[in-house]
């Protein structure tokens, strides 16, 4: 695994405001403000896969009852999530479990670099929130037909599965096993644009996430130390 110093996917960076409306920073500042009042048991953080989840029934059905908050921003990379975590989004909160779902937007990075960036996020979380457990969700397949980005995401998952396979505070959860049919295609019924999930798609990923969350929330919280991998 690439070290932080040599891995560009593990360097914290804000989103460049190319559109000029300050929208990304405004969302980040809203999350920082939310930290001052919220007392979540579960924190979801990542890109649009996290952000859009809150718009579907699965959030109200499975995650709101667990006192979850959603810090997802569409388009985010591992670098952007790292910057947000370093700049206030962990202040004043002590969630019992953090769910991380990011990496599919890291187009400019190799699969190993992306996985290294995700693991760096998990390491930061366990350092800043030593009482918390971390769930790293695998990247979903993408595109109607087999394509290089789908292959890359699968490779990222292989790295993450290998690096997070121990008994450490962070664990890997693959939620993308039900989306590719035998002919290699993905249904628009699951992913309306062959990337983002429909209501049906979110139901498929929510079940294993919810089951693991319930399991982890029932376990006693312990302060942890040491390396993840």
CSV table of C-alpha atoms in Angstrom, one decimal, residues 19-170:
chain,number,residue,atom,x,y,z
A,19,UNK,CA,-18.8,27.1,-10.7
A,20,UNK,CA,-18.3,30.1,-8.4
A,21,UNK,CA,-21.3,29.5,-6.1
A,22,UNK,CA,-19.4,28.1,-3.1
A,23,UNK,CA,-21.9,25.2,-2.9
A,24,UNK,CA,-19.4,22.5,-1.8
A,25,UNK,CA,-17.9,24.7,1.1
A,26,UNK,CA,-21.4,25.7,2.1
A,27,UNK,CA,-22.4,22.0,2.5
A,28,UNK,CA,-19.2,21.3,4.5
A,29,UNK,CA,-19.9,24.3,6.8
A,30,UNK,CA,-23.5,23.0,7.3
A,31,UNK,CA,-22.1,19.7,8.5
A,32,UNK,CA,-19.6,21.4,10.8
A,33,UNK,CA,-22.5,23.4,12.3
A,34,UNK,CA,-24.6,20.2,12.6
A,35,UNK,CA,-21.8,18.7,14.7
A,36,UNK,CA,-22.4,21.3,17.4
A,37,UNK,CA,-25.9,20.1,18.1
A,38,UNK,CA,-26.1,16.5,16.9
A,39,UNK,CA,-25.5,13.5,19.0
A,40,UNK,CA,-25.3,10.7,16.4
A,41,UNK,CA,-24.7,7.0,17.1
A,42,UNK,CA,-23.9,6.5,13.4
A,43,UNK,CA,-22.1,8.8,10.9
A,44,UNK,CA,-22.3,8.2,7.2
A,45,UNK,CA,-19.6,10.0,5.2
A,46,UNK,CA,-18.7,9.9,1.5
A,47,UNK,CA,-19.9,11.0,-1.9
A,48,UNK,CA,-23.3,11.0,-3.7
A,49,UNK,CA,-23.9,7.4,-2.9
A,50,UNK,CA,-24.1,8.5,0.8
A,51,UNK,CA,-25.8,11.8,0.1
A,52,UNK,CA,-28.7,10.4,-2.1
A,53,UNK,CA,-29.4,7.7,0.4
A,54,UNK,CA,-31.1,10.2,2.6
A,55,UNK,CA,-33.7,10.9,-0.1
A,56,UNK,CA,-35.1,7.4,-0.1
A,57,UNK,CA,-37.3,5.4,2.3
A,58,UNK,CA,-34.3,3.2,3.3
A,59,UNK,CA,-32.9,6.1,5.3
A,60,UNK,CA,-36.1,6.6,7.3
A,61,UNK,CA,-36.7,2.9,7.5
A,62,UNK,CA,-33.2,1.6,8.5
A,63,UNK,CA,-30.9,4.4,9.5
A,64,UNK,CA,-32.9,7.3,11.1
A,65,UNK,CA,-34.0,5.0,13.9
A,66,UNK,CA,-30.3,4.3,14.7
A,67,UNK,CA,-29.7,8.1,15.2
A,68,UNK,CA,-27.7,8.4,12.0
A,69,UNK,CA,-26.5,11.6,10.3
A,70,UNK,CA,-25.5,11.9,6.7
A,71,UNK,CA,-22.4,13.8,5.6
A,72,UNK,CA,-22.4,12.9,1.9
A,73,UNK,CA,-21.5,15.3,-0.9
A,74,UNK,CA,-21.9,14.4,-4.5
A,75,UNK,CA,-18.6,14.2,-6.5
A,76,UNK,CA,-16.3,13.9,-3.5
A,77,UNK,CA,-13.1,12.0,-3.8
A,78,UNK,CA,-11.1,10.5,-1.0
A,79,UNK,CA,-9.0,13.7,-0.9
A,80,UNK,CA,-12.2,15.8,-0.4
A,81,UNK,CA,-13.5,13.6,2.4
A,82,UNK,CA,-10.1,13.7,4.1
A,83,UNK,CA,-10.1,17.5,4.0
A,84,UNK,CA,-13.6,17.7,5.4
A,85,UNK,CA,-12.6,15.4,8.3
A,86,UNK,CA,-9.5,17.5,9.0
A,87,UNK,CA,-11.6,20.7,9.0
A,88,UNK,CA,-14.3,20.3,11.5
A,89,UNK,CA,-16.6,17.5,10.6
A,90,UNK,CA,-15.5,15.3,13.5
A,91,UNK,CA,-15.7,18.1,16.1
A,92,UNK,CA,-18.0,17.6,19.1
A,93,UNK,CA,-19.5,14.3,18.0
A,94,UNK,CA,-18.7,10.8,19.2
A,95,UNK,CA,-20.5,8.3,17.0
A,96,UNK,CA,-20.3,4.6,17.8
A,97,UNK,CA,-20.0,3.6,14.2
A,98,UNK,CA,-18.8,5.5,11.1
A,99,UNK,CA,-19.8,4.2,7.6
A,100,UNK,CA,-17.4,5.3,4.8
A,101,UNK,CA,-18.4,5.1,1.2
A,102,UNK,CA,-16.1,7.0,-1.3
A,103,UNK,CA,-13.7,6.3,-4.1
A,104,UNK,CA,-15.6,5.9,-7.3
A,105,UNK,CA,-14.9,9.6,-8.3
A,106,UNK,CA,-11.1,9.2,-8.0
A,107,UNK,CA,-10.7,9.0,-11.8
A,108,UNK,CA,-7.2,10.2,-11.8
A,109,UNK,CA,-5.8,7.7,-9.3
A,110,UNK,CA,-4.9,4.0,-9.6
A,111,UNK,CA,-6.9,1.3,-7.8
A,112,UNK,CA,-4.2,0.9,-5.3
A,113,UNK,CA,-4.0,4.6,-4.6
A,114,UNK,CA,-7.8,4.9,-4.2
A,115,UNK,CA,-7.8,2.0,-1.7
A,116,UNK,CA,-4.9,3.6,0.1
A,117,UNK,CA,-6.9,6.9,0.3
A,118,UNK,CA,-9.9,5.0,1.7
A,119,UNK,CA,-7.7,3.3,4.3
A,120,UNK,CA,-6.2,6.6,5.3
A,121,UNK,CA,-9.7,7.9,6.0
A,122,UNK,CA,-10.4,4.9,8.1
A,123,UNK,CA,-7.1,5.4,10.0
A,124,UNK,CA,-8.0,9.1,10.6
A,125,UNK,CA,-11.4,8.1,12.0
A,126,UNK,CA,-10.0,5.5,14.4
A,127,UNK,CA,-7.4,8.0,15.5
A,128,UNK,CA,-9.8,10.8,16.1
A,129,UNK,CA,-12.7,8.6,17.3
A,130,UNK,CA,-11.0,5.8,19.2
A,131,UNK,CA,-14.3,4.5,20.6
A,132,UNK,CA,-15.8,4.2,17.2
A,133,UNK,CA,-16.0,1.2,14.8
A,134,UNK,CA,-15.6,1.9,11.1
A,135,UNK,CA,-17.4,0.2,8.2
A,136,UNK,CA,-15.8,0.7,4.8
A,137,UNK,CA,-18.2,0.0,2.0
A,138,UNK,CA,-17.0,-1.5,-1.2
A,139,UNK,CA,-17.3,0.5,-4.4
A,140,UNK,CA,-20.3,-0.6,-6.6
A,141,UNK,CA,-20.0,-1.8,-10.2
A,142,UNK,CA,-20.8,0.9,-12.7
A,143,UNK,CA,-21.8,1.2,-16.4
A,144,UNK,CA,-24.5,-0.8,-18.1
A,145,UNK,CA,-21.9,-3.1,-19.7
A,146,UNK,CA,-18.4,-4.2,-18.5
A,147,UNK,CA,-15.9,-1.3,-18.7
A,148,UNK,CA,-12.5,-0.2,-17.4
A,149,UNK,CA,-14.0,1.8,-14.5
A,150,UNK,CA,-16.0,-1.2,-13.3
A,151,UNK,CA,-12.9,-3.3,-13.4
A,152,UNK,CA,-11.0,-0.6,-11.5
A,153,UNK,CA,-13.7,-0.4,-8.7
A,154,UNK,CA,-13.5,-4.2,-8.4
A,155,UNK,CA,-9.7,-3.9,-8.0
A,156,UNK,CA,-10.1,-1.3,-5.3
A,157,UNK,CA,-12.4,-3.6,-3.5
A,158,UNK,CA,-9.9,-6.4,-3.7
A,159,UNK,CA,-7.2,-4.2,-2.1
A,160,UNK,CA,-9.7,-3.0,0.6
A,161,UNK,CA,-10.8,-6.6,1.4
A,162,UNK,CA,-7.2,-7.7,1.8
A,163,UNK,CA,-6.1,-4.7,3.9
A,164,UNK,CA,-9.1,-4.6,6.2
A,165,UNK,CA,-9.5,-8.4,6.6
A,166,UNK,CA,-8.1,-8.5,10.2
A,167,UNK,CA,-9.8,-7.9,13.5
A,168,UNK,CA,-9.0,-4.2,13.7
A,169,UNK,CA,-11.4,-1.3,14.3
A,170,UNK,CA,-12.3,-1.0,10.6
